[in-house]
Amino acid sequence: MTPVQRRRMIWVLLLLLASALATTLVAFALQRNIAYLYTPAEVLRGEVDPQSRFRLGGMVVKGSFQRATGSLEAHFVVTDGDATLPVSTSRILPDMFREGTAVVASGRLQDGRFIADEVLAKHDENYVPKEVADKMGQAHRKHDVPVAPAGAP
């Protein structure tokens, strides 16, 4: 092998090593920021690491919304039809947030209560985000309970 070929080989190996290192660092950074979607039943069955950040999807139970007077602190209950989970947030709720509508909340579990950093809601009461509908449908199929399609009245 000539000195020129040897130098090229070293550069190629260094380039491959640098690419592998960069890919590994990006993968670790992305893995830390991933928030998986779970339903209340999955959370209560223990399928979620209690210290991890995740998204909770389901429907806001009618009559469960409470807001402290003069505060942004809000409490409500989310259900998937099989289980319910209380949710608290001190953030501004979206204008479209209503009882009986689908929500996706991002946050962590703390003392049996979901503490939401962000709450997303959709304006149409018949709309359920696809991933929430799929999860809720899976839960109902496991228990042989019929579930209406997302767009059904």
Short mmCIF file of C-alpha atoms in Angstrom, two decimals:
data_model
loop_
_atom_site.label_atom_id
_atom_site.label_comp_id
_atom_site.label_asym_id
_atom_site.label_seq_id
_atom_site.Cartn_x
_atom_site.Cartn_y
_atom_site.Cartn_z
CA MET A 1 0.00 0.00 0.00
CA THR A 2 1.44 3.35 -1.01
CA PRO A 3 1.56 6.32 1.38
CA VAL A 4 -1.22 8.07 -0.59
CA GLN A 5 -3.49 5.02 -0.34
CA ARG A 6 -2.71 4.67 3.36
CA ARG A 7 -3.61 8.35 3.96
CA ARG A 8 -6.89 7.91 2.04
CA MET A 9 -7.71 4.80 4.07
CA ILE A 10 -7.09 6.68 7.34
CA TRP A 11 -9.34 9.56 6.19
CA VAL A 12 -12.10 7.15 5.18
CA LEU A 13 -11.88 5.35 8.53
CA LEU A 14 -11.92 8.65 10.45
CA LEU A 15 -14.92 9.80 8.42
CA LEU A 16 -16.78 6.54 9.16
CA LEU A 17 -15.94 6.79 12.85
CA ALA A 18 -17.13 10.41 13.02
CA SER A 19 -20.37 9.49 11.20
CA ALA A 20 -21.04 6.61 13.60
CA LEU A 21 -20.42 8.85 16.61
CA ALA A 22 -22.72 11.58 15.25
CA THR A 23 -25.47 9.04 14.50
CA THR A 24 -25.22 7.59 18.00
CA LEU A 25 -25.44 11.02 19.64
CA VAL A 26 -28.46 11.99 17.52
CA ALA A 27 -30.20 8.70 18.35
CA PHE A 28 -29.69 9.22 22.10
CA ALA A 29 -30.94 12.82 21.89
CA LEU A 30 -34.07 11.83 19.97
CA GLN A 31 -34.80 8.89 22.24
CA ARG A 32 -34.83 11.18 25.27
CA ASN A 33 -37.39 13.50 23.63
CA ILE A 34 -39.80 10.81 22.43
CA ALA A 35 -43.15 10.83 24.23
CA TYR A 36 -45.27 7.73 23.60
CA LEU A 37 -49.07 7.84 23.66
CA TYR A 38 -50.89 5.78 26.28
CA THR A 39 -54.52 5.47 27.36
CA PRO A 40 -55.60 5.61 31.03
CA ALA A 41 -56.09 1.82 31.07
CA GLU A 42 -52.52 1.25 29.87
CA VAL A 43 -51.17 3.65 32.47
CA LEU A 44 -53.11 1.99 35.30
CA ARG A 45 -51.97 -1.47 34.15
CA GLY A 46 -48.40 -0.29 34.70
CA GLU A 47 -47.29 -0.26 31.05
CA VAL A 48 -45.66 3.15 31.60
CA ASP A 49 -42.41 3.89 33.41
CA PRO A 50 -43.56 6.23 36.22
CA GLN A 51 -40.54 8.53 35.80
CA SER A 52 -40.85 8.87 32.01
CA ARG A 53 -42.52 11.64 30.06
CA PHE A 54 -45.39 10.41 27.89
CA ARG A 55 -48.61 11.50 26.21
CA LEU A 56 -52.01 10.59 27.64
CA GLY A 57 -54.91 10.31 25.21
CA GLY A 58 -58.61 9.94 25.78
CA MET A 59 -61.86 11.79 26.36
CA VAL A 60 -62.49 14.38 29.07
CA VAL A 61 -65.17 12.99 31.41
CA LYS A 62 -68.25 15.22 31.49
CA GLY A 63 -68.66 17.01 34.83
CA SER A 64 -65.04 16.45 35.85
CA PHE A 65 -63.51 19.81 34.94
CA GLN A 66 -62.61 22.07 37.87
CA ARG A 67 -60.59 25.28 37.90
CA ALA A 68 -59.27 27.03 40.99
CA THR A 69 -60.65 30.58 41.25
CA GLY A 70 -58.16 33.20 40.08
CA SER A 71 -55.64 30.56 38.99
CA LEU A 72 -54.60 28.65 35.89
CA GLU A 73 -54.62 25.42 37.94
CA ALA A 74 -57.13 23.03 36.33
CA HIS A 75 -58.19 19.48 37.17
CA PHE A 76 -60.14 17.06 35.00
CA VAL A 77 -60.47 13.33 34.39
CA VAL A 78 -59.56 11.53 31.14
CA THR A 79 -61.11 8.20 30.16
CA ASP A 80 -60.65 5.65 27.39
CA GLY A 81 -63.92 3.90 28.18
CA ASP A 82 -62.24 1.28 30.37
CA ALA A 83 -60.40 3.36 32.97
CA THR A 84 -60.11 6.94 34.17
CA LEU A 85 -57.09 8.97 35.21
CA PRO A 86 -57.12 12.37 36.94
CA VAL A 87 -55.15 15.13 35.20
CA SER A 88 -53.82 18.41 36.60
CA THR A 89 -52.25 21.30 34.75
CA SER A 90 -51.18 24.82 35.55
CA ARG A 91 -50.86 25.80 31.90
CA ILE A 92 -53.34 27.65 29.71
CA LEU A 93 -55.85 25.22 28.20
CA PRO A 94 -56.68 25.52 24.50
CA ASP A 95 -59.85 27.41 23.53
CA MET A 96 -61.25 24.19 22.07
CA PHE A 97 -60.95 22.30 25.38
CA ARG A 98 -64.36 21.05 26.52
CA GLU A 99 -65.74 18.21 28.60
CA GLY A 100 -66.68 15.25 26.42
CA THR A 101 -64.03 15.98 23.79
CA ALA A 102 -60.82 14.17 22.91
CA VAL A 103 -57.55 15.42 24.39
CA VAL A 104 -53.90 14.51 24.17
CA ALA A 105 -51.87 15.70 27.15
CA SER A 106 -48.07 15.56 27.49
CA GLY A 107 -46.49 15.22 30.91
CA ARG A 108 -45.59 12.84 33.74
CA LEU A 109 -47.30 10.65 36.29
CA GLN A 110 -47.02 11.83 39.91
CA ASP A 111 -48.75 10.21 42.90
CA GLY A 112 -51.42 8.57 40.71
CA ARG A 113 -52.22 11.82 38.93
CA PHE A 114 -51.08 12.89 35.47
CA ILE A 115 -49.36 16.31 35.59
CA ALA A 116 -49.74 17.84 32.12
CA ASP A 117 -47.23 20.27 30.65
CA GLU A 118 -49.29 20.64 27.48
CA VAL A 119 -52.90 19.84 26.59
CA LEU A 120 -54.14 19.59 23.01
CA ALA A 121 -57.84 19.47 22.10
CA LYS A 122 -59.93 19.39 18.95
CA HIS A 123 -63.02 21.56 18.38
CA ASP A 124 -65.45 18.98 16.97
CA GLU A 125 -66.97 16.75 19.64
CA ASN A 126 -67.20 13.91 17.11
CA TYR A 127 -63.50 14.08 16.30
CA VAL A 128 -61.02 11.83 18.05
CA PRO A 129 -57.35 11.95 17.00
CA LYS A 130 -56.52 8.82 14.99
CA GLU A 131 -53.92 7.51 17.41
CA VAL A 132 -56.29 7.99 20.38
CA ALA A 133 -59.15 6.30 18.49
CA ASP A 134 -56.87 3.42 17.55
CA LYS A 135 -55.71 2.98 21.16
CA MET A 136 -59.24 3.24 22.53
CA GLY A 137 -60.47 0.81 19.86
CA GLN A 138 -57.77 -1.70 20.81
CA ALA A 139 -58.75 -1.46 24.46
CA HIS A 140 -62.41 -2.08 23.64
CA ARG A 141 -61.63 -4.96 21.25
CA LYS A 142 -59.68 -6.66 24.04
CA HIS A 143 -62.83 -6.58 26.18
CA ASP A 144 -65.27 -7.27 23.30
CA VAL A 145 -66.97 -3.90 23.74
CA PRO A 146 -68.08 -2.24 20.47
CA VAL A 147 -66.56 1.17 19.76
CA ALA A 148 -68.02 3.75 17.37
CA PRO A 149 -65.75 5.00 14.56
CA ALA A 150 -64.06 8.37 15.13
CA GLY A 151 -66.40 10.31 12.83
CA ALA A 152 -69.67 8.63 13.93
CA PRO A 153 -72.37 10.73 15.62
#
